[in-house]
C-alpha cells in the first residue's frame, strides 16, 4: 500500500528552512497531503474493495451490470423513508412509508418514473475532486515560494545551529548584518506578498467548503453536527428514525439501477436492480474528517489574517510579537528595529528567528540595535547643531 503514497514523499519531506508559519503549513502541506492521500486510497480497489456490487438478475452477466450501473449512475427515492419529516429535496413532508415496504432506506417502488428519484453521480468524481482540492491547497505556497525566491535560504545557509566555530559564526553573522543594514526598509513588498498568500489560503478554504457543499448537493455544511448529534443521541431523538443516519442519508449504501435490453421477440425488457456501494462506507468517513478539518482550518486561518491586520496597523506592538520569537534578544534592540524600520523589516527578522538559533538571533538583533542607535544619535546631534 505504501507504493500508492510514494509520490507524496517529496511533498512531505522534512525542510530545514521554513519560509512560512505553522498555520500556513497546515494548509498547504498537511491538507494537500491528506486530500491527495484520500484520492489515492479511493482509487486502490485492493484496499477499499469494488466500487459497486449489483445483484445478479435473470442470468445477466454480473460484470456487465456492475460496469453499466457504475457508468450510468444509480439512484435512490428520497421519499422512500420511514422518517415522517420532510427531506431537503422535498419541501412538503412526504407520506411515511411503512417499514415493511422498505428493504433499505430510500429503496422503494419508483413505478418506472424519473420524477421522484435522485441520481447518485458524485461517487464517480470523488477521487478526482479530492485530488483537485489538494492541488488548490498547495497553490498559495507555490506562489509564495516563487515570490520568496530562496531569500531565506540564501541568508541563513549553514546557520541553523549554534555549534559552529566563533570565526565562522562571526563571518556569517556579519554577512546577515550587512545585508539587513544595507537593505533596511526595502522589504515591505516581501511582507505584503506573504500576507497576500495567507489571504489566499483563507479564500481557498472558504471556496473549498462552498465547493464541497455544492458537490454533495448542499448537504456538507451541517454534515459534521448532524453526525455528532446522531452518534450522541441516536434513537433518543424525537421523530427520528435511527436506521437513517446522516452518513447514510448523504452516502447511501444501497441504491437502485435500471437496465434495459432487447428481449427475444424484439421488445425492450427493463430490469430493476439493487446495487451496493461499498465505497460510500469510506466516503462518509473521509468527508466527516474533512468537515472538522476544514472548519478548524477556517477558524485558524481567520485568526491568522486578523493577527496580520493587527500587526500591520499597530506599530508599537510589533516589538512584543517579535520578542516571542527572539526570546534572548534585548527588548530595546527589537523596538529600534520595529520603530526605525517598516513591516517588511519586522517580518524578515521574524522569519530569521524561525530559522536561526536564539543565540545567533540575539547577536544579530543586538548589533543591529547598536547600529540603529548610533545612527539615531548622530542625527539628533546634527539637529542640535
Short mmCIF file of C-alpha atoms in Angstrom, two decimals, residues 66-281:
data_model
loop_
_atom_site.label_atom_id
_atom_site.label_comp_id
_atom_site.label_asym_id
_atom_site.label_seq_id
_atom_site.Cartn_x
_atom_site.Cartn_y
_atom_site.Cartn_z
CA UNK A 66 -21.67 -3.62 -12.37
CA UNK A 67 -19.96 -1.65 -15.12
CA UNK A 68 -23.21 -0.34 -16.58
CA UNK A 69 -24.63 0.83 -13.25
CA UNK A 70 -21.32 2.46 -12.27
CA UNK A 71 -21.09 4.37 -15.54
CA UNK A 72 -24.77 5.28 -15.93
CA UNK A 73 -25.14 6.06 -12.20
CA UNK A 74 -27.58 4.60 -9.71
CA UNK A 75 -30.49 6.33 -7.99
CA UNK A 76 -32.46 6.45 -4.76
CA UNK A 77 -36.02 7.52 -3.91
CA UNK A 78 -35.85 10.33 -1.31
CA UNK A 79 -39.49 9.82 -0.35
CA UNK A 80 -38.94 6.15 0.43
CA UNK A 81 -38.22 6.54 4.12
CA UNK A 82 -39.90 5.77 7.41
CA UNK A 83 -38.92 9.25 8.62
CA UNK A 84 -42.03 11.45 8.69
CA UNK A 85 -40.05 14.68 8.48
CA UNK A 86 -39.53 16.40 5.16
CA UNK A 87 -36.32 15.82 3.23
CA UNK A 88 -34.15 18.68 1.91
CA UNK A 89 -35.25 17.81 -1.63
CA UNK A 90 -38.97 17.84 -0.80
CA UNK A 91 -40.28 20.94 0.97
CA UNK A 92 -43.57 19.29 1.96
CA UNK A 93 -43.49 16.24 4.27
CA UNK A 94 -43.94 13.11 2.17
CA UNK A 95 -46.25 10.38 3.42
CA UNK A 96 -44.18 8.00 5.61
CA UNK A 97 -43.51 4.63 4.11
CA UNK A 98 -44.25 1.56 6.13
CA UNK A 99 -41.11 -0.17 7.34
CA UNK A 100 -42.31 -3.45 5.87
CA UNK A 101 -42.38 -1.85 2.40
CA UNK A 102 -38.69 -0.86 2.52
CA UNK A 103 -35.86 -3.29 2.06
CA UNK A 104 -33.41 -0.44 2.70
CA UNK A 105 -33.71 3.31 3.32
CA UNK A 106 -34.59 5.20 0.12
CA UNK A 107 -35.19 1.95 -1.74
CA UNK A 108 -38.83 1.63 -2.79
CA UNK A 109 -41.09 1.23 -5.81
CA UNK A 110 -40.40 4.05 -8.24
CA UNK A 111 -43.20 2.89 -10.60
CA UNK A 112 -40.82 3.30 -13.53
CA UNK A 113 -40.94 7.10 -13.29
CA UNK A 114 -37.97 9.51 -13.09
CA UNK A 115 -39.89 12.27 -11.30
CA UNK A 116 -39.41 11.08 -7.73
CA UNK A 117 -35.89 9.67 -7.94
CA UNK A 118 -32.47 11.18 -7.24
CA UNK A 119 -29.50 10.01 -9.26
CA UNK A 120 -26.21 9.35 -7.46
CA UNK A 121 -23.42 10.52 -9.75
CA UNK A 122 -20.97 12.15 -7.31
CA UNK A 123 -19.19 8.89 -6.42
CA UNK A 124 -17.65 8.72 -9.89
CA UNK A 125 -15.89 12.05 -9.28
CA UNK A 126 -14.83 11.89 -5.63
CA UNK A 127 -11.24 10.79 -6.26
CA UNK A 128 -10.78 13.48 -8.96
CA UNK A 129 -12.36 16.21 -6.82
CA UNK A 130 -10.17 15.36 -3.81
CA UNK A 131 -7.05 15.46 -5.96
CA UNK A 132 -8.05 18.81 -7.47
CA UNK A 133 -8.73 20.22 -3.99
CA UNK A 134 -5.30 19.06 -2.87
CA UNK A 135 -3.67 20.93 -5.76
CA UNK A 136 -5.63 24.09 -4.93
CA UNK A 137 -4.49 23.93 -1.29
CA UNK A 138 -0.87 23.76 -2.47
CA UNK A 139 -1.20 26.73 -4.85
CA UNK A 140 -0.77 29.60 -2.28
CA UNK A 141 2.50 28.06 -1.07
CA UNK A 142 3.70 27.53 -4.64
CA UNK A 143 3.00 31.19 -5.38
CA UNK A 144 4.77 32.35 -2.21
CA UNK A 145 7.75 30.10 -2.97
CA UNK A 146 8.12 31.76 -6.37
CA UNK A 147 7.88 35.24 -4.87
CA UNK A 148 10.20 34.44 -1.96
CA UNK A 149 12.89 33.37 -4.41
CA UNK A 150 15.04 31.48 -1.88
CA UNK A 151 15.93 34.63 0.08
CA UNK A 152 15.66 32.98 3.48
CA UNK A 153 17.78 30.04 2.41
CA UNK A 154 20.40 32.39 0.99
CA UNK A 155 20.92 34.48 4.13
CA UNK A 156 20.63 31.62 6.67
CA UNK A 157 22.63 28.93 4.91
CA UNK A 158 24.64 26.95 7.47
CA UNK A 159 23.46 28.96 10.49
CA UNK A 160 20.60 26.77 11.70
CA UNK A 161 22.68 25.52 14.65
CA UNK A 162 24.73 27.35 17.25
CA UNK A 163 27.53 24.75 17.38
CA UNK A 164 29.86 26.36 14.86
CA UNK A 165 33.25 27.95 15.31
CA UNK A 166 33.43 31.52 16.52
CA UNK A 167 35.25 32.56 13.36
CA UNK A 168 32.60 31.02 11.08
CA UNK A 169 29.80 32.39 13.20
CA UNK A 170 31.27 35.89 13.13
CA UNK A 171 31.75 35.78 9.38
CA UNK A 172 28.21 34.61 8.63
CA UNK A 173 26.72 36.94 11.22
CA UNK A 174 28.48 39.87 9.52
CA UNK A 175 27.00 38.82 6.17
CA UNK A 176 23.48 38.77 7.61
CA UNK A 177 24.01 42.08 9.40
CA UNK A 178 25.41 43.78 6.32
CA UNK A 179 22.53 42.52 4.21
CA UNK A 180 19.93 43.58 6.77
CA UNK A 181 21.52 47.01 7.27
CA UNK A 182 22.08 47.64 3.57
CA UNK A 183 18.51 46.66 2.62
CA UNK A 184 16.84 48.16 5.66
CA UNK A 185 13.28 49.41 4.88
CA UNK A 186 13.38 47.63 1.49
CA UNK A 187 11.36 44.52 2.38
CA UNK A 188 7.88 45.96 2.53
CA UNK A 189 6.78 44.19 -0.66
CA UNK A 190 8.26 40.93 0.69
CA UNK A 191 5.88 41.08 3.67
CA UNK A 192 2.89 42.16 1.57
CA UNK A 193 3.32 39.19 -0.76
CA UNK A 194 3.37 36.78 2.15
CA UNK A 195 0.28 38.38 3.65
CA UNK A 196 -1.46 38.09 0.28
CA UNK A 197 -0.67 34.35 0.20
CA UNK A 198 -2.14 33.95 3.69
CA UNK A 199 -5.28 35.72 2.48
CA UNK A 200 -5.36 33.32 -0.48
CA UNK A 201 -5.28 30.44 2.00
CA UNK A 202 -8.33 31.86 3.76
CA UNK A 203 -10.14 32.43 0.46
CA UNK A 204 -9.19 28.95 -0.68
CA UNK A 205 -10.53 27.17 2.39
CA UNK A 206 -13.80 29.14 2.13
CA UNK A 207 -14.05 28.16 -1.54
CA UNK A 208 -13.27 24.54 -0.67
CA UNK A 209 -16.14 24.40 1.83
CA UNK A 210 -18.55 26.00 -0.63
CA UNK A 211 -17.46 23.75 -3.49
CA UNK A 212 -17.72 20.59 -1.38
CA UNK A 213 -21.21 21.59 -0.26
CA UNK A 214 -22.22 22.19 -3.89
CA UNK A 215 -20.63 18.90 -4.97
CA UNK A 216 -22.61 16.98 -2.34
CA UNK A 217 -25.94 18.66 -3.15
CA UNK A 218 -25.95 21.11 -0.26
CA UNK A 219 -25.56 18.51 2.50
CA UNK A 220 -21.97 19.21 3.60
CA UNK A 221 -22.33 22.46 5.56
CA UNK A 222 -24.10 20.85 8.54
CA UNK A 223 -22.81 17.31 7.97
CA UNK A 224 -20.49 17.25 10.99
CA UNK A 225 -23.02 18.49 13.59
CA UNK A 226 -25.69 16.13 12.27
CA UNK A 227 -23.41 13.11 12.51
CA UNK A 228 -22.24 14.01 16.01
CA UNK A 229 -25.82 14.60 17.12
CA UNK A 230 -26.87 11.25 15.70
CA UNK A 231 -23.92 9.44 17.27
CA UNK A 232 -24.64 11.10 20.63
CA UNK A 233 -28.41 10.74 20.82
CA UNK A 234 -29.36 8.27 18.09
CA UNK A 235 -32.78 6.77 18.66
CA UNK A 236 -33.49 9.14 21.57
CA UNK A 237 -34.22 11.96 19.16
CA UNK A 238 -37.89 12.75 18.64
CA UNK A 239 -39.34 11.79 15.26
CA UNK A 240 -36.03 10.42 14.09
CA UNK A 241 -35.54 7.03 12.50
CA UNK A 242 -32.33 5.51 13.96
CA UNK A 243 -31.86 3.40 10.84
CA UNK A 244 -31.43 6.53 8.72
CA UNK A 245 -28.33 8.27 10.00
CA UNK A 246 -26.86 11.39 8.35
CA UNK A 247 -23.97 9.43 6.88
CA UNK A 248 -26.35 7.03 5.17
CA UNK A 249 -28.50 9.97 4.07
CA UNK A 250 -25.53 11.65 2.41
CA UNK A 251 -23.76 8.48 1.23
CA UNK A 252 -26.38 5.72 0.72
CA UNK A 253 -25.01 2.20 0.81
CA UNK A 254 -27.87 0.62 -1.18
CA UNK A 255 -29.14 2.13 -4.43
CA UNK A 256 -31.14 1.07 -7.47
CA UNK A 257 -30.27 0.78 -11.14
CA UNK A 258 -32.33 0.24 -14.28
CA UNK A 259 -31.00 -1.89 -17.08
CA UNK A 260 -32.80 -2.28 -20.39
CA UNK A 261 -32.18 -4.70 -23.22
CA UNK A 262 -33.99 -6.19 -26.16
CA UNK A 263 -35.83 -9.43 -25.49
CA UNK A 264 -36.05 -12.48 -27.70
CA UNK A 265 -39.10 -11.09 -29.52
CA UNK A 266 -37.57 -7.65 -30.04
CA UNK A 267 -39.38 -5.88 -27.21
CA UNK A 268 -37.45 -3.86 -24.64
CA UNK A 269 -37.14 -5.57 -21.26
CA UNK A 270 -36.45 -3.41 -18.17
CA UNK A 271 -34.69 -4.79 -15.10
CA UNK A 272 -34.82 -3.19 -11.68
CA UNK A 273 -31.50 -3.99 -9.98
CA UNK A 274 -30.38 -3.48 -6.40
CA UNK A 275 -26.79 -2.26 -6.07
CA UNK A 276 -24.49 -1.81 -3.08
CA UNK A 277 -21.86 0.97 -2.94
CA UNK A 278 -19.09 -0.25 -0.58
CA UNK A 279 -17.06 2.84 -1.44
CA UNK A 280 -19.58 5.05 0.35
CA UNK A 281 -18.60 3.50 3.67
#
